[in-house]
Amino acid sequence: MSNTAPVAAASTQAAPSQRLYNRNLTVSDLDVKTDKNGKAYANFRGGFNDKKTGKPVSIFCQAFGKSYEALKDVLVNGNTIKVFGAHERREANEELSIQATRSFRVVGLSKPRTPEQAAA
C-alpha cells in the first residue's frame, strides 16, 4: 500500500473513534487540486493560536468531497474560517522519502450553537 495518496482522501467523515475539534483557522498556501475521479479538494496551511502555549501554530489541512464543497467559497488565502475536523498523523516512509507529519482534516463548517444546545 502506497503512502503517496493524500491523507484520508477516500473519506469526508471522521472515523467514530476520532475526536473532532473546532478550529478558527487562517488560510495560507491554498492549493486546490483534482483527484483521479475529477473531484476537487484543497490543501492549505491553517494558522491558529495554541490554547496551552498561546503561540501561533500552522498545520497542514485538507478538505475533500462535501467538506470542500461547503468551504470552497470561503477558502481564500488570508481568510479566517471556522471549521471542525480531526487531527491525523501520517507515518514516515523512508523508501518513498515521506516524513512523518501531522495534519488536520476538515469535516465541515462550525455552526453556532442553538440556545437549546447551549442550555443542555
The first five atom37 places (N, CA, C, CB, O) and aatype in JSON, in Angstrom:
{
  "aatype": [12, 15, 2, 16, 0, 14, 19, 0, 0, 0, 15, 16, 5, 0, 0, 14, 15, 5, 1, 10, 18, 2, 1, 2, 10, 16, 19, 15, 3, 10, 3, 19, 11, 16, 3, 11, 2, 7, 11, 0, 18, 0, 2, 13, 1, 7, 7, 13, 2, 3, 11, 11, 16, 7, 11, 14, 19, 15, 9, 13, 4, 5, 0, 13, 7, 11, 15, 18, 6, 0, 10, 11, 3, 19, 10, 19, 2, 7, 2, 16, 9, 11, 19, 13, 7, 0, 8, 6, 1, 1, 6, 0, 2, 6, 6, 10, 15, 9, 5, 0, 16, 1, 15, 13, 1, 19, 19, 7, 10, 15, 11, 14, 1, 16, 14, 6, 5, 0, 0, 0],
  "atom_mask": [
    [1, 1, 1, 1, 1],
    [1, 1, 1, 1, 1],
    [1, 1, 1, 1, 1],
    [1, 1, 1, 1, 1],
    [1, 1, 1, 1, 1],
    [1, 1, 1, 1, 1],
    [1, 1, 1, 1, 1],
    [1, 1, 1, 1, 1],
    [1, 1, 1, 1, 1],
    [1, 1, 1, 1, 1],
    [1, 1, 1, 1, 1],
    [1, 1, 1, 1, 1],
    [1, 1, 1, 1, 1],
    [1, 1, 1, 1, 1],
    [1, 1, 1, 1, 1],
    [1, 1, 1, 1, 1],
    [1, 1, 1, 1, 1],
    [1, 1, 1, 1, 1],
    [1, 1, 1, 1, 1],
    [1, 1, 1, 1, 1],
    [1, 1, 1, 1, 1],
    [1, 1, 1, 1, 1],
    [1, 1, 1, 1, 1],
    [1, 1, 1, 1, 1],
    [1, 1, 1, 1, 1],
    [1, 1, 1, 1, 1],
    [1, 1, 1, 1, 1],
    [1, 1, 1, 1, 1],
    [1, 1, 1, 1, 1],
    [1, 1, 1, 1, 1],
    [1, 1, 1, 1, 1],
    [1, 1, 1, 1, 1],
    [1, 1, 1, 1, 1],
    [1, 1, 1, 1, 1],
    [1, 1, 1, 1, 1],
    [1, 1, 1, 1, 1],
    [1, 1, 1, 1, 1],
    [1, 1, 1, 0, 1],
    [1, 1, 1, 1, 1],
    [1, 1, 1, 1, 1],
    [1, 1, 1, 1, 1],
    [1, 1, 1, 1, 1],
    [1, 1, 1, 1, 1],
    [1, 1, 1, 1, 1],
    [1, 1, 1, 1, 1],
    [1, 1, 1, 0, 1],
    [1, 1, 1, 0, 1],
    [1, 1, 1, 1, 1],
    [1, 1, 1, 1, 1],
    [1, 1, 1, 1, 1],
    [1, 1, 1, 1, 1],
    [1, 1, 1, 1, 1],
    [1, 1, 1, 1, 1],
    [1, 1, 1, 0, 1],
    [1, 1, 1, 1, 1],
    [1, 1, 1, 1, 1],
    [1, 1, 1, 1, 1],
    [1, 1, 1, 1, 1],
    [1, 1, 1, 1, 1],
    [1, 1, 1, 1, 1],
    [1, 1, 1, 1, 1],
    [1, 1, 1, 1, 1],
    [1, 1, 1, 1, 1],
    [1, 1, 1, 1, 1],
    [1, 1, 1, 0, 1],
    [1, 1, 1, 1, 1],
    [1, 1, 1, 1, 1],
    [1, 1, 1, 1, 1],
    [1, 1, 1, 1, 1],
    [1, 1, 1, 1, 1],
    [1, 1, 1, 1, 1],
    [1, 1, 1, 1, 1],
    [1, 1, 1, 1, 1],
    [1, 1, 1, 1, 1],
    [1, 1, 1, 1, 1],
    [1, 1, 1, 1, 1],
    [1, 1, 1, 1, 1],
    [1, 1, 1, 0, 1],
    [1, 1, 1, 1, 1],
    [1, 1, 1, 1, 1],
    [1, 1, 1, 1, 1],
    [1, 1, 1, 1, 1],
    [1, 1, 1, 1, 1],
    [1, 1, 1, 1, 1],
    [1, 1, 1, 0, 1],
    [1, 1, 1, 1, 1],
    [1, 1, 1, 1, 1],
    [1, 1, 1, 1, 1],
    [1, 1, 1, 1, 1],
    [1, 1, 1, 1, 1],
    [1, 1, 1, 1, 1],
    [1, 1, 1, 1, 1],
    [1, 1, 1, 1, 1],
    [1, 1, 1, 1, 1],
    [1, 1, 1, 1, 1],
    [1, 1, 1, 1, 1],
    [1, 1, 1, 1, 1],
    [1, 1, 1, 1, 1],
    [1, 1, 1, 1, 1],
    [1, 1, 1, 1, 1],
    [1, 1, 1, 1, 1],
    [1, 1, 1, 1, 1],
    [1, 1, 1, 1, 1],
    [1, 1, 1, 1, 1],
    [1, 1, 1, 1, 1],
    [1, 1, 1, 1, 1],
    [1, 1, 1, 1, 1],
    [1, 1, 1, 0, 1],
    [1, 1, 1, 1, 1],
    [1, 1, 1, 1, 1],
    [1, 1, 1, 1, 1],
    [1, 1, 1, 1, 1],
    [1, 1, 1, 1, 1],
    [1, 1, 1, 1, 1],
    [1, 1, 1, 1, 1],
    [1, 1, 1, 1, 1],
    [1, 1, 1, 1, 1],
    [1, 1, 1, 1, 1],
    [1, 1, 1, 1, 1],
    [1, 1, 1, 1, 1]
  ],
  "atom_positions": [
    [[0.85, -1.18, 0.0], [0.0, 0.0, 0.0], [0.88, 1.23, 0.0], [-0.96, 0.01, 1.22], [1.81, 1.33, 0.8]],
    [[0.61, 2.16, -0.86], [1.43, 3.34, -1.03], [0.95, 4.46, -0.12], [1.41, 3.79, -2.49], [-0.25, 4.63, 0.09]],
    [[1.89, 5.23, 0.41], [1.57, 6.38, 1.24], [1.59, 7.67, 0.44], [2.53, 6.49, 2.41], [1.64, 8.75, 1.02]],
    [[1.55, 7.59, -0.88], [1.63, 8.8, -1.68], [0.29, 9.47, -1.87], [2.22, 8.48, -3.02], [0.25, 10.63, -2.28]],
    [[-0.82, 8.79, -1.59], [-2.15, 9.4, -1.72], [-2.36, 10.41, -0.6], [-3.26, 8.32, -1.7], [-1.78, 10.26, 0.47]],
    [[-3.2, 11.43, -0.84], [-3.47, 12.4, 0.22], [-4.07, 11.71, 1.44], [-4.42, 13.49, -0.29], [-4.78, 10.71, 1.32]],
    [[-3.78, 12.25, 2.6], [-4.28, 11.68, 3.84], [-5.8, 11.67, 3.82], [-3.75, 12.46, 5.07], [-6.42, 12.7, 3.56]],
    [[-6.39, 10.53, 4.08], [-7.84, 10.35, 4.22], [-8.62, 10.82, 3.0], [-8.32, 11.09, 5.42], [-9.75, 11.3, 3.14]],
    [[-8.06, 10.68, 1.82], [-8.72, 11.15, 0.62], [-10.02, 10.41, 0.34], [-7.8, 11.02, -0.56], [-10.91, 10.96, -0.32]],
    [[-10.15, 9.2, 0.81], [-11.31, 8.4, 0.49], [-12.53, 8.74, 1.34], [-10.99, 6.95, 0.65], [-13.64, 8.31, 1.02]],
    [[-12.35, 9.5, 2.41], [-13.46, 9.73, 3.33], [-13.58, 11.2, 3.68], [-13.29, 8.89, 4.59], [-12.58, 11.89, 3.86]],
    [[-14.83, 11.67, 3.78], [-15.05, 13.04, 4.22], [-15.62, 13.07, 5.63], [-15.98, 13.78, 3.26], [-15.87, 14.15, 6.17]],
    [[-15.84, 11.9, 6.23], [-16.36, 11.85, 7.58], [-15.29, 11.3, 8.5], [-17.64, 11.0, 7.64], [-14.47, 10.47, 8.1]],
    [[-15.3, 11.75, 9.73], [-14.34, 11.27, 10.71], [-14.71, 9.86, 11.14], [-14.28, 12.21, 11.93], [-15.89, 9.5, 11.2]],
    [[-13.69, 9.07, 11.42], [-13.94, 7.74, 11.96], [-14.59, 7.88, 13.32], [-12.61, 6.91, 12.05], [-14.34, 8.87, 14.02]],
    [[-15.43, 6.93, 13.72], [-16.15, 7.06, 15.01], [-15.23, 7.27, 16.2], [-16.99, 5.84, 15.24], [-15.63, 7.89, 17.19]],
    [[-14.0, 6.75, 16.13], [-13.09, 6.86, 17.27], [-12.3, 8.16, 17.26], [-12.14, 5.69, 17.28], [-11.59, 8.45, 18.23]],
    [[-12.39, 8.96, 16.2], [-11.64, 10.19, 16.13], [-12.34, 11.3, 16.89], [-11.41, 10.6, 14.69], [-13.56, 11.46, 16.8]],
    [[-11.57, 12.07, 17.63], [-12.1, 13.22, 18.34], [-12.11, 14.4, 17.39], [-11.28, 13.53, 19.62], [-11.12, 14.66, 16.7]],
    [[-13.22, 15.11, 17.35], [-13.34, 16.28, 16.48], [-13.06, 17.55, 17.26], [-14.73, 16.34, 15.85], [-13.42, 17.66, 18.44]],
    [[-12.42, 18.5, 16.6], [-12.05, 19.76, 17.22], [-12.6, 20.92, 16.4], [-10.51, 19.87, 17.36], [-12.58, 20.88, 15.17]],
    [[-13.08, 21.95, 17.08], [-13.43, 23.2, 16.42], [-12.17, 24.02, 16.3], [-14.54, 23.98, 17.21], [-11.38, 24.1, 17.24]],
    [[-11.98, 24.64, 15.16], [-10.8, 25.46, 14.94], [-11.18, 26.71, 14.16], [-9.7, 24.67, 14.2], [-11.99, 26.65, 13.23]],
    [[-10.6, 27.82, 14.55], [-10.62, 29.04, 13.74], [-9.27, 29.06, 13.05], [-10.89, 30.38, 14.62], [-8.25, 29.29, 13.69]],
    [[-9.26, 28.83, 11.75], [-8.02, 28.7, 11.0], [-7.85, 29.85, 10.03], [-7.98, 27.37, 10.25], [-8.8, 30.23, 9.34]],
    [[-6.66, 30.41, 9.98], [-6.34, 31.41, 8.98], [-5.69, 30.69, 7.82], [-5.41, 32.54, 9.56], [-4.65, 30.04, 7.97]],
    [[-6.31, 30.8, 6.65], [-5.88, 30.05, 5.46], [-4.65, 30.69, 4.83], [-7.02, 29.98, 4.43], [-4.6, 31.9, 4.64]],
    [[-3.65, 29.85, 4.51], [-2.5, 30.29, 3.73], [-2.03, 29.13, 2.86], [-1.35, 30.8, 4.67], [-2.39, 27.98, 3.1]],
    [[-1.23, 29.42, 1.88], [-0.68, 28.41, 0.95], [-1.77, 27.51, 0.37], [0.37, 27.56, 1.67], [-1.57, 26.3, 0.26]],
    [[-2.9, 28.09, 0.0], [-4.02, 27.33, -0.54], [-3.67, 26.73, -1.89], [-5.27, 28.21, -0.66], [-3.15, 27.42, -2.77]],
    [[-3.96, 25.45, -2.06], [-3.72, 24.74, -3.32], [-4.92, 23.83, -3.58], [-2.38, 23.91, -3.27], [-5.11, 22.84, -2.87]],
    [[-5.72, 24.15, -4.58], [-6.87, 23.34, -4.94], [-6.44, 22.39, -6.05], [-8.09, 24.22, -5.38], [-5.88, 22.82, -7.06]],
    [[-6.71, 21.11, -5.86], [-6.3, 20.08, -6.81], [-7.51, 19.24, -7.18], [-5.17, 19.19, -6.22], [-8.6, 19.42, -6.63]],
    [[-7.32, 18.34, -8.12], [-8.37, 17.42, -8.55], [-7.86, 16.0, -8.37], [-8.79, 17.69, -10.03], [-6.74, 15.68, -8.76]],
    [[-8.7, 15.14, -7.77], [-8.29, 13.74, -7.59], [-8.47, 12.96, -8.89], [-9.1, 13.08, -6.45], [-8.9, 13.53, -9.9]],
    [[-8.15, 11.68, -8.87], [-8.2, 10.87, -10.09], [-9.62, 10.7, -10.63], [-7.6, 9.5, -9.83], [-9.8, 10.32, -11.78]],
    [[-10.64, 10.99, -9.8], [-12.03, 10.92, -10.23], [-12.57, 12.27, -10.69], [-12.9, 10.38, -9.1], [-13.76, 12.4, -10.99]],
    [[-11.7, 13.27, -10.74], [-12.11, 14.59, -11.2], [-12.76, 15.46, -10.15], [0.0, 0.0, 0.0], [-13.32, 16.5, -10.48]],
    [[-12.7, 15.06, -8.87], [-13.31, 15.85, -7.79], [-12.26, 16.75, -7.17], [-13.94, 14.92, -6.71], [-11.13, 16.34, -6.91]],
    [[-12.65, 17.99, -6.93], [-11.73, 18.98, -6.35], [-11.55, 18.74, -4.85], [-12.24, 20.4, -6.6], [-12.48, 18.3, -4.17]],
    [[-10.36, 19.03, -4.36], [-10.07, 19.04, -2.93], [-9.04, 20.13, -2.67], [-9.54, 17.64, -2.45], [-8.4, 20.62, -3.6]],
    [[-8.89, 20.51, -1.42], [-7.99, 21.61, -1.07], [-6.95, 21.17, -0.06], [-8.78, 22.8, -0.53], [-7.26, 20.46, 0.9]],
    [[-5.73, 21.6, -0.28], [-4.64, 21.5, 0.68], [-4.31, 22.94, 1.07], [-3.38, 20.73, 0.09], [-4.23, 23.81, 0.2]],
    [[-4.11, 23.19, 2.35], [-3.74, 24.53, 2.79], [-3.1, 24.47, 4.16], [-4.96, 25.46, 2.81], [-3.18, 23.45, 4.85]],
    [[-2.46, 25.55, 4.55], [-1.93, 25.7, 5.9], [-2.99, 26.43, 6.7], [-0.54, 26.47, 5.91], [-3.56, 27.42, 6.24]],
    [[-3.25, 25.95, 7.9], [-4.21, 26.59, 8.79], [-3.48, 27.13, 10.0], [0.0, 0.0, 0.0], [-2.85, 26.38, 10.74]],
    [[-3.56, 28.42, 10.2], [-2.89, 29.04, 11.33], [-3.87, 29.28, 12.47], [0.0, 0.0, 0.0], [-5.0, 29.71, 12.25]],
    [[-3.42, 29.0, 13.69], [-4.23, 29.26, 14.89], [-3.29, 29.42, 16.07], [-5.26, 28.11, 15.14], [-2.11, 29.09, 15.97]],
    [[-3.81, 29.91, 17.19], [-3.0, 30.05, 18.41], [-3.23, 28.83, 19.29], [-3.36, 31.35, 19.17], [-4.37, 28.45, 19.55]],
    [[-2.15, 28.21, 19.74], [-2.22, 27.06, 20.63], [-2.83, 27.49, 21.95], [-0.81, 26.44, 20.84], [-2.39, 28.47, 22.55]],
    [[-3.85, 26.76, 22.41], [-4.53, 27.14, 23.65], [-3.63, 27.01, 24.87], [-5.77, 26.28, 23.84], [-3.76, 27.78, 25.82]],
    [[-2.72, 26.04, 24.87], [-1.86, 25.83, 26.04], [-0.73, 26.84, 26.11], [-1.28, 24.42, 26.01], [-0.44, 27.38, 27.18]],
    [[-0.08, 27.12, 24.97], [1.1, 27.99, 24.99], [0.8, 29.41, 24.53], [2.17, 27.41, 24.13], [1.57, 30.33, 24.82]],
    [[-0.31, 29.6, 23.8], [-0.62, 30.9, 23.25], [0.19, 31.25, 22.02], [0.0, 0.0, 0.0], [0.02, 32.33, 21.44]],
    [[1.07, 30.34, 21.6], [1.93, 30.61, 20.45], [1.21, 30.25, 19.15], [3.25, 29.81, 20.57], [0.37, 29.35, 19.12]],
    [[1.55, 30.98, 18.08], [0.94, 30.67, 16.79], [1.43, 29.31, 16.27], [1.27, 31.77, 15.76], [2.59, 28.95, 16.4]],
    [[0.49, 28.57, 15.68], [0.76, 27.25, 15.12], [0.24, 27.24, 13.69], [0.09, 26.11, 15.97], [-0.77, 27.87, 13.39]],
    [[0.93, 26.54, 12.82], [0.47, 26.36, 11.45], [0.48, 24.87, 11.16], [1.36, 27.15, 10.42], [1.5, 24.2, 11.35]],
    [[-0.65, 24.34, 10.7], [-0.76, 22.91, 10.46], [-1.27, 22.67, 9.04], [-1.7, 22.24, 11.5], [-2.07, 23.45, 8.52]],
    [[-0.81, 21.6, 8.44], [-1.26, 21.21, 7.11], [-2.71, 20.76, 7.22], [-0.37, 20.08, 6.51], [-3.04, 19.95, 8.09]],
    [[-3.58, 21.27, 6.35], [-5.02, 20.95, 6.39], [-5.48, 20.47, 5.02], [-5.84, 22.19, 6.82], [-4.91, 20.83, 3.98]],
    [[-6.52, 19.64, 5.04], [-7.11, 19.14, 3.81], [-8.62, 19.13, 3.94], [-6.58, 17.73, 3.48], [-9.16, 18.91, 5.02]],
    [[-9.3, 19.39, 2.83], [-10.76, 19.31, 2.77], [-11.12, 18.57, 1.49], [-11.43, 20.74, 2.83], [-10.69, 18.96, 0.4]],
    [[-11.92, 17.51, 1.62], [-12.32, 16.67, 0.5], [-13.83, 16.62, 0.36], [-11.76, 15.25, 0.67], [-14.55, 16.9, 1.32]],
    [[-14.31, 16.28, -0.83], [-15.72, 15.98, -1.06], [-16.66, 17.06, -0.58], [0.0, 0.0, 0.0], [-16.52, 18.23, -0.92]],
    [[-17.65, 16.65, 0.25], [-18.66, 17.57, 0.76], [-18.03, 18.65, 1.62], [-19.72, 16.8, 1.56], [-18.51, 19.79, 1.65]],
    [[-16.97, 18.3, 2.33], [-16.29, 19.3, 3.16], [-15.72, 20.41, 2.29], [-15.17, 18.65, 3.99], [-15.87, 21.59, 2.6]],
    [[-15.06, 20.03, 1.2], [-14.52, 21.03, 0.29], [-15.64, 21.87, -0.32], [-13.7, 20.35, -0.82], [-15.54, 23.09, -0.39]],
    [[-16.71, 21.21, -0.76], [-17.83, 21.93, -1.38], [-18.42, 22.97, -0.42], [-18.92, 20.95, -1.83], [-18.78, 24.06, -0.85]],
    [[-18.52, 22.63, 0.86], [-19.06, 23.56, 1.85], [-18.14, 24.75, 2.1], [-19.31, 22.83, 3.16], [-18.59, 25.82, 2.48]],
    [[-16.83, 24.55, 1.88], [-15.84, 25.57, 2.19], [-15.34, 26.37, 1.0], [-14.68, 24.94, 2.84], [-14.74, 27.43, 1.18]],
    [[-15.58, 25.9, -0.21], [-14.87, 26.45, -1.36], [-15.04, 27.96, -1.53], [-15.33, 25.76, -2.61], [-14.13, 28.62, -2.03]],
    [[-16.17, 28.51, -1.13], [-16.38, 29.95, -1.29], [-15.61, 30.78, -0.26], [-17.85, 30.26, -1.19], [-15.34, 31.95, -0.5]],
    [[-15.26, 30.19, 0.88], [-14.53, 30.93, 1.91], [-13.06, 30.56, 1.97], [-15.17, 30.69, 3.26], [-12.29, 31.17, 2.71]],
    [[-12.66, 29.55, 1.2], [-11.25, 29.15, 1.17], [-10.47, 30.14, 0.31], [-11.08, 27.7, 0.63], [-10.34, 29.96, -0.9]],
    [[-9.97, 31.18, 0.95], [-9.21, 32.23, 0.29], [-8.01, 32.53, 1.18], [-10.08, 33.52, 0.03], [-8.16, 32.66, 2.4]],
    [[-6.83, 32.65, 0.59], [-5.65, 32.99, 1.38], [-5.92, 34.23, 2.21], [-4.42, 33.2, 0.48], [-6.38, 35.25, 1.68]],
    [[-5.63, 34.15, 3.5], [-5.82, 35.28, 4.42], [-7.14, 35.25, 5.16], [0.0, 0.0, 0.0], [-7.28, 35.92, 6.18]],
    [[-8.13, 34.49, 4.67], [-9.42, 34.38, 5.36], [-9.28, 33.55, 6.63], [-10.47, 33.75, 4.44], [-8.49, 32.61, 6.68]],
    [[-10.04, 33.9, 7.66], [-10.15, 33.07, 8.85], [-11.47, 32.33, 8.74], [-10.06, 33.92, 10.18], [-12.53, 32.94, 8.59]],
    [[-11.4, 31.0, 8.83], [-12.6, 30.17, 8.68], [-12.84, 29.41, 9.98], [-12.45, 29.19, 7.49], [-11.9, 29.05, 10.68]],
    [[-14.11, 29.16, 10.28], [-14.5, 28.4, 11.47], [-14.92, 27.01, 10.99], [-15.66, 29.11, 12.28], [-15.93, 26.86, 10.29]],
    [[-14.15, 26.01, 11.38], [-14.38, 24.64, 10.92], [-14.27, 23.67, 12.07], [-13.4, 24.27, 9.81], [-13.82, 24.03, 13.16]],
    [[-14.67, 22.42, 11.83], [-14.37, 21.35, 12.76], [-13.79, 20.2, 11.95], [-15.64, 20.9, 13.56], [-14.07, 20.04, 10.76]],
    [[-12.96, 19.4, 12.63], [-12.3, 18.3, 11.94], [-11.48, 17.47, 12.89], [0.0, 0.0, 0.0], [-11.58, 17.61, 14.11]],
    [[-10.66, 16.6, 12.32], [-9.89, 15.64, 13.1], [-8.4, 15.82, 12.83], [-10.32, 14.2, 12.78], [-7.98, 16.05, 11.69]],
    [[-7.61, 15.72, 13.89], [-6.15, 15.7, 13.74], [-5.75, 14.29, 13.33], [-5.43, 16.15, 15.06], [-6.24, 13.31, 13.89]],
    [[-4.86, 14.21, 12.37], [-4.39, 12.91, 11.89], [-2.88, 12.91, 11.83], [-4.99, 12.57, 10.51], [-2.24, 13.96, 11.76]],
    [[-2.32, 11.72, 11.86], [-0.88, 11.56, 11.8], [-0.54, 10.68, 10.61], [-0.32, 10.97, 13.11], [-1.12, 9.61, 10.43]],
    [[0.41, 11.13, 9.81], [0.88, 10.35, 8.67], [2.25, 9.81, 9.04], [0.94, 11.22, 7.35], [3.16, 10.56, 9.39]],
    [[2.38, 8.5, 8.95], [3.64, 7.85, 9.33], [4.71, 8.08, 8.27], [3.42, 6.34, 9.55], [4.41, 8.25, 7.09]],
    [[5.95, 8.07, 8.69], [7.08, 8.23, 7.78], [7.27, 6.97, 6.95], [8.36, 8.56, 8.57], [6.96, 5.87, 7.39]],
    [[7.78, 7.15, 5.74], [8.13, 6.05, 4.86], [9.45, 6.43, 4.19], [7.0, 5.76, 3.8], [9.47, 7.17, 3.2]],
    [[10.54, 5.92, 4.74], [11.86, 6.29, 4.24], [12.06, 5.89, 2.78], [12.94, 5.64, 5.09], [12.73, 6.61, 2.03]],
    [[11.5, 4.75, 2.37], [11.65, 4.29, 0.98], [11.08, 5.31, -0.01], [10.96, 2.94, 0.79], [11.63, 5.48, -1.1]],
    [[10.0, 5.98, 0.36], [9.36, 6.96, -0.51], [9.73, 8.39, -0.14], [7.85, 6.79, -0.46], [9.15, 9.34, -0.68]],
    [[10.69, 8.55, 0.77], [11.15, 9.86, 1.23], [10.0, 10.69, 1.81], [11.82, 10.61, 0.08], [9.94, 11.9, 1.59]],
    [[9.1, 10.06, 2.54], [7.98, 10.75, 3.18], [8.28, 10.9, 4.67], [6.64, 9.98, 2.96], [8.58, 9.92, 5.35]],
    [[8.2, 12.12, 5.15], [8.43, 12.38, 6.56], [7.13, 12.25, 7.33], [9.04, 13.78, 6.77], [6.05, 12.44, 6.77]],
    [[7.23, 11.92, 8.61], [6.05, 11.87, 9.48], [5.51, 13.29, 9.62], [6.39, 11.24, 10.89], [6.26, 14.23, 9.86]],
    [[4.2, 13.42, 9.48], [3.58, 14.74, 9.6], [2.27, 14.64, 10.35], [3.37, 15.37, 8.22], [1.65, 13.58, 10.42]],
    [[1.85, 15.77, 10.89], [0.52, 15.89, 11.47], [-0.31, 16.71, 10.5], [0.55, 16.55, 12.89], [0.21, 17.59, 9.82]],
    [[-1.6, 16.41, 10.44], [-2.48, 17.19, 9.58], [-3.83, 17.34, 10.27], [-2.63, 16.53, 8.19], [-4.14, 16.67, 11.25]],
    [[-4.63, 18.24, 9.72], [-5.98, 18.47, 10.22], [-6.91, 18.28, 9.03], [-6.14, 19.91, 10.86], [-6.85, 19.03, 8.06]],
    [[-7.79, 17.27, 9.11], [-8.74, 17.0, 8.04], [-10.05, 17.68, 8.4], [-8.95, 15.47, 7.83], [-10.7, 17.35, 9.39]],
    [[-10.43, 18.63, 7.58], [-11.66, 19.39, 7.81], [-12.85, 18.49, 7.49], [-11.7, 20.68, 6.94], [-12.91, 17.88, 6.43]],
    [[-13.8, 18.43, 8.42], [-15.02, 17.65, 8.24], [-16.16, 18.56, 7.81], [-15.39, 16.88, 9.53], [-17.02, 18.16, 7.03]],
    [[-16.19, 19.8, 8.32], [-17.26, 20.71, 7.95], [-17.09, 22.07, 8.57], [0.0, 0.0, 0.0], [-16.14, 22.32, 9.32]],
    [[-18.01, 22.95, 8.25], [-18.03, 24.29, 8.83], [-18.58, 24.21, 10.24], [-18.87, 25.26, 7.97], [-19.52, 23.46, 10.5]],
    [[-18.01, 24.99, 11.16], [-18.57, 25.09, 12.51], [-19.83, 25.91, 12.43], [-17.55, 25.72, 13.5], [-19.89, 26.91, 11.71]],
    [[-20.83, 25.49, 13.16], [-22.09, 26.22, 13.2], [-22.32, 26.7, 14.62], [-23.28, 25.33, 12.71], [-21.99, 25.99, 15.58]],
    [[-22.88, 27.91, 14.76], [-23.15, 28.39, 16.12], [-24.13, 27.47, 16.84], [-23.7, 29.83, 16.07], [-25.02, 26.88, 16.23]],
    [[-23.95, 27.36, 18.14], [-24.85, 26.54, 18.95], [-26.19, 27.23, 19.06], [-24.25, 26.27, 20.35], [-26.27, 28.45, 19.2]],
    [[-27.24, 26.45, 19.0], [-28.58, 26.99, 19.2], [-28.77, 27.23, 20.7], [-29.68, 26.03, 18.63], [-28.05, 26.63, 21.5]],
    [[-29.7, 28.08, 21.1], [-29.94, 28.31, 22.54], [-30.27, 26.99, 23.27], [-31.1, 29.33, 22.73], [-29.91, 26.82, 24.44]],
    [[-30.96, 26.07, 22.59], [-31.29, 24.79, 23.21], [-30.04, 23.96, 23.48], [-32.26, 24.0, 22.32], [-29.94, 23.3, 24.52]],
    [[-29.09, 24.0, 22.56], [-27.83, 23.25, 22.75], [-27.01, 23.87, 23.88], [-27.01, 23.21, 21.44], [-26.4, 23.16, 24.68]],
    [[-26.99, 25.19, 23.93], [-26.21, 25.88, 24.96], [-26.77, 25.6, 26.35], [-26.2, 27.38, 24.69], [-26.0, 25.54, 27.31]],
    [[-28.08, 25.43, 26.48], [-28.71, 25.18, 27.77], [-28.52, 23.74, 28.24], [-30.18, 25.49, 27.7], [-28.64, 23.46, 29.43]],
    [[-28.23, 22.84, 27.33], [-28.11, 21.41, 27.68], [-26.83, 21.1, 28.4], [-28.18, 20.57, 26.45], [-26.6, 19.94, 28.76]]
  ]
}
